[in-house]
Amino acid sequence: MRDIKVPASIVSALGLTQIIGYGTLYYSFSILSPAIAEDLGLSLEWVFGVFSLSLFVGGLSAPFIGRQMDRIGAATVMTAGSAIAAATLAVCAWSPSVAVFALAIVMLEISSGMVQYQAAFAALVENEPRTASRSITYLTLIGGFASTIFWPISAALSGFLTWREIYLVFAALNLFVCMPLHFWIMYVGKAASRLEPNRTPNVVVGALPPEARRRGMILVSFAFAVLGFTLAAILAHMVPMLGTLGFGTMAVVVGSIFGPSQVASRLINMIFGTRLSPPMLAVISALLIVLGVMTLGLSGDWLPGAVVFAICLGLGSGINSIAQGSLPLYLFGSDGYGAVTGKMAAARLAVGAAAPFVFATAMQNLGIGTALALNAALGLVGVIAFVVVATSTRRPRTTASGVSDRL
């Protein structure tokens, strides 16, 4: 009974914490940043510069966080992460100077690595490796509503609360909603271990043989980093870029298609994608993102082209989130999953942190069309890397002992 009921409840609990985690720690920043800049006497570019720095530092901390998840459990790390996130949001709200605010934002991104997808995926793998890939799909479907929910919530709250007061509200959500749920997940795991001390855990054995793991790790990390750069560059500038292309007020409408497309891709995969291996999902996600960027570059100010761009980008991004969790499990197995995903997250976040600045510089000096073409070309390199991974793997088999039994 535990294998049937608890995973569903854990996915539901994690889904709620991912909506709050991404909504309060990531998506709200773009809405609140103008008020933050005005209050602190900074330019908006400087505020986003601090945010980019925090993403970079967060990437550097990901391997350490991943190792701690393997050592003490992902749910334990998430419980501590919720407390740290709440405290850091409170420091942001209090910050009397630019230096304190900058330090708090950096710490906020480190805490994000302890509570967002990287940690949630590891918690699902710990709970039941056999069903983790499917659970990851369900979780990303729920988590995909974070921007849809928290962009309007943040905008609405900013109408009658200051950004500091909003951050205090967000701190309370992390402390009184997310932390208890993460603690409950931790308690369930420890209680199950006490009830079944002799239970042999099911282990997913990776598709890559030991001698190919290092090469596979480099290839996959490189592919996710390149694709992450391609996606981050576009997302950071999507609405202003569409406005510059001549869409005016329609830029916001076109940009709003991205979120529903992201959720739709996860729903489609949940229903119809069960026969696709994680390497193929990664290839498809990369192709969709590149196709979207190429479409916008070729269509210019043609509205149907922009709509296709937003749909493809959303579909590719949604599937990419699933692949970030399921592909490492498929290739490297469940043993040491936290450390593996931590290393991949480090490469992806560190490279992605530079994307908004690099793409903005390219648009300013080379033009939007050339910048999009270069970005699409970079994305194609990621596609090739994923194709190489997909053609060099064999399907893994789940075992109870952890001994490899390859097909």
mmCIF file of N, CA, C and O in Angstrom, residues 6 10 13-14 72-80 123 126-127 178-194:
data_model
loop_
_atom_site.group_PDB
_atom_site.id
_atom_site.type_symbol
_atom_site.label_atom_id
_atom_site.label_comp_id
_atom_site.label_asym_id
_atom_site.label_seq_id
_atom_site.Cartn_x
_atom_site.Cartn_y
_atom_site.Cartn_z
ATOM 1 N N VAL A 6 1.674 6.651 -0.982
ATOM 2 C CA VAL A 6 2.588 7.696 -0.552
ATOM 3 C C VAL A 6 3.194 8.466 -1.724
ATOM 4 O O VAL A 6 3.251 9.683 -1.683
ATOM 5 N N ILE A 10 3.166 12.458 -2.000
ATOM 6 C CA ILE A 10 4.445 13.170 -2.032
ATOM 7 C C ILE A 10 4.534 14.059 -3.259
ATOM 8 O O ILE A 10 4.972 15.218 -3.180
ATOM 9 N N ALA A 13 2.365 17.086 -2.577
ATOM 10 C CA ALA A 13 3.002 18.006 -1.634
ATOM 11 C C ALA A 13 4.162 18.755 -2.295
ATOM 12 O O ALA A 13 4.292 19.980 -2.153
ATOM 13 N N LEU A 14 4.994 18.022 -3.034
ATOM 14 C CA LEU A 14 6.105 18.663 -3.722
ATOM 15 C C LEU A 14 5.611 19.630 -4.793
ATOM 16 O O LEU A 14 6.222 20.675 -5.032
ATOM 17 N N ILE A 72 22.378 12.947 3.506
ATOM 18 C CA ILE A 72 21.386 13.053 4.584
ATOM 19 C C ILE A 72 19.947 12.964 4.095
ATOM 20 O O ILE A 72 19.020 12.935 4.905
ATOM 21 N N GLY A 73 19.742 12.918 2.784
ATOM 22 C CA GLY A 73 18.395 12.812 2.241
ATOM 23 C C GLY A 73 17.915 14.121 1.642
ATOM 24 O O GLY A 73 18.118 15.198 2.216
ATOM 25 N N ALA A 74 17.268 14.041 0.481
ATOM 26 C CA ALA A 74 16.805 15.238 -0.217
ATOM 27 C C ALA A 74 15.750 15.994 0.585
ATOM 28 O O ALA A 74 15.739 17.224 0.622
ATOM 29 N N ALA A 75 14.833 15.258 1.228
ATOM 30 C CA ALA A 75 13.774 15.917 1.993
ATOM 31 C C ALA A 75 14.344 16.687 3.178
ATOM 32 O O ALA A 75 13.830 17.752 3.546
ATOM 33 N N THR A 76 15.410 16.173 3.783
ATOM 34 C CA THR A 76 16.067 16.884 4.882
ATOM 35 C C THR A 76 16.673 18.189 4.384
ATOM 36 O O THR A 76 16.538 19.245 5.019
ATOM 37 N N VAL A 77 17.325 18.128 3.233
ATOM 38 C CA VAL A 77 17.897 19.339 2.629
ATOM 39 C C VAL A 77 16.793 20.329 2.284
ATOM 40 O O VAL A 77 16.933 21.543 2.511
ATOM 41 N N MET A 78 15.665 19.844 1.765
ATOM 42 C CA MET A 78 14.563 20.728 1.392
ATOM 43 C C MET A 78 13.949 21.394 2.623
ATOM 44 O O MET A 78 13.549 22.569 2.569
ATOM 45 N N THR A 79 13.867 20.655 3.722
ATOM 46 C CA THR A 79 13.332 21.235 4.962
ATOM 47 C C THR A 79 14.217 22.393 5.419
ATOM 48 O O THR A 79 13.723 23.482 5.748
ATOM 49 N N ALA A 80 15.529 22.152 5.446
ATOM 50 C CA ALA A 80 16.458 23.220 5.825
ATOM 51 C C ALA A 80 16.414 24.359 4.810
ATOM 52 O O ALA A 80 16.469 25.546 5.176
ATOM 53 N N ALA A 123 14.266 13.788 -4.238
ATOM 54 C CA ALA A 123 13.342 13.245 -3.237
ATOM 55 C C ALA A 123 12.470 12.153 -3.837
ATOM 56 O O ALA A 123 12.197 11.127 -3.198
ATOM 57 N N GLU A 126 14.624 9.023 -4.329
ATOM 58 C CA GLU A 126 14.833 8.362 -3.044
ATOM 59 C C GLU A 126 13.612 7.561 -2.630
ATOM 60 O O GLU A 126 13.725 6.431 -2.137
ATOM 61 N N ASN A 127 12.438 8.131 -2.821
ATOM 62 C CA ASN A 127 11.207 7.485 -2.360
ATOM 63 C C ASN A 127 10.919 6.205 -3.127
ATOM 64 O O ASN A 127 10.602 5.177 -2.537
ATOM 65 N N CYS A 178 5.749 25.496 3.024
ATOM 66 C CA CYS A 178 6.740 24.610 2.401
ATOM 67 C C CYS A 178 7.530 23.805 3.419
ATOM 68 O O CYS A 178 7.707 22.588 3.256
ATOM 69 N N MET A 179 8.019 24.456 4.471
ATOM 70 C CA MET A 179 8.855 23.732 5.433
ATOM 71 C C MET A 179 8.106 22.582 6.107
ATOM 72 O O MET A 179 8.645 21.474 6.207
ATOM 73 N N PRO A 180 6.842 22.763 6.569
ATOM 74 C CA PRO A 180 6.129 21.618 7.144
ATOM 75 C C PRO A 180 5.912 20.474 6.160
ATOM 76 O O PRO A 180 5.997 19.303 6.535
ATOM 77 N N LEU A 181 5.640 20.803 4.894
ATOM 78 C CA LEU A 181 5.440 19.753 3.894
ATOM 79 C C LEU A 181 6.745 18.991 3.640
ATOM 80 O O LEU A 181 6.749 17.762 3.531
ATOM 81 N N HIS A 182 7.841 19.709 3.544
ATOM 82 C CA HIS A 182 9.135 19.039 3.355
ATOM 83 C C HIS A 182 9.495 18.197 4.575
ATOM 84 O O HIS A 182 10.044 17.092 4.438
ATOM 85 N N PHE A 183 9.184 18.697 5.764
ATOM 86 C CA PHE A 183 9.440 17.927 6.985
ATOM 87 C C PHE A 183 8.595 16.662 6.999
ATOM 88 O O PHE A 183 9.065 15.589 7.405
ATOM 89 N N TRP A 184 7.345 16.761 6.545
ATOM 90 C CA TRP A 184 6.474 15.577 6.483
ATOM 91 C C TRP A 184 7.035 14.527 5.535
ATOM 92 O O TRP A 184 7.031 13.327 5.842
ATOM 93 N N ILE A 185 7.531 14.956 4.372
ATOM 94 C CA ILE A 185 8.126 14.017 3.416
ATOM 95 C C ILE A 185 9.346 13.341 4.037
ATOM 96 O O ILE A 185 9.553 12.130 3.887
ATOM 97 N N MET A 186 10.144 14.117 4.755
ATOM 98 C CA MET A 186 11.304 13.552 5.451
ATOM 99 C C MET A 186 10.843 12.535 6.496
ATOM 100 O O MET A 186 11.422 11.443 6.613
ATOM 101 N N TYR A 187 9.806 12.857 7.240
ATOM 102 C CA TYR A 187 9.294 11.969 8.285
ATOM 103 C C TYR A 187 8.757 10.673 7.679
ATOM 104 O O TYR A 187 9.004 9.581 8.211
ATOM 105 N N VAL A 188 8.036 10.765 6.568
ATOM 106 C CA VAL A 188 7.491 9.575 5.908
ATOM 107 C C VAL A 188 8.616 8.630 5.500
ATOM 108 O O VAL A 188 8.531 7.414 5.702
ATOM 109 N N GLY A 189 9.701 9.186 4.939
ATOM 110 C CA GLY A 189 10.817 8.348 4.522
ATOM 111 C C GLY A 189 11.486 7.648 5.687
ATOM 112 O O GLY A 189 11.798 6.452 5.621
ATOM 113 N N LYS A 190 11.685 8.377 6.782
ATOM 114 C CA LYS A 190 12.324 7.774 7.952
ATOM 115 C C LYS A 190 11.407 6.765 8.630
ATOM 116 O O LYS A 190 11.864 5.712 9.114
ATOM 117 N N ALA A 191 10.091 7.047 8.644
ATOM 118 C CA ALA A 191 9.140 6.109 9.248
ATOM 119 C C ALA A 191 9.097 4.813 8.460
ATOM 120 O O ALA A 191 9.040 3.716 9.038
ATOM 121 N N ALA A 192 9.142 4.906 7.133
ATOM 122 C CA ALA A 192 9.128 3.706 6.299
ATOM 123 C C ALA A 192 10.371 2.858 6.545
ATOM 124 O O ALA A 192 10.305 1.628 6.578
ATOM 125 N N SER A 193 11.518 3.524 6.751
ATOM 126 C CA SER A 193 12.755 2.786 7.019
ATOM 127 C C SER A 193 12.684 2.055 8.353
ATOM 128 O O SER A 193 13.183 0.938 8.491
ATOM 129 N N ARG A 194 12.047 2.683 9.352
ATOM 130 C CA ARG A 194 11.922 2.039 10.653
ATOM 131 C C ARG A 194 10.963 0.860 10.613
ATOM 132 O O ARG A 194 11.173 -0.168 11.256
#
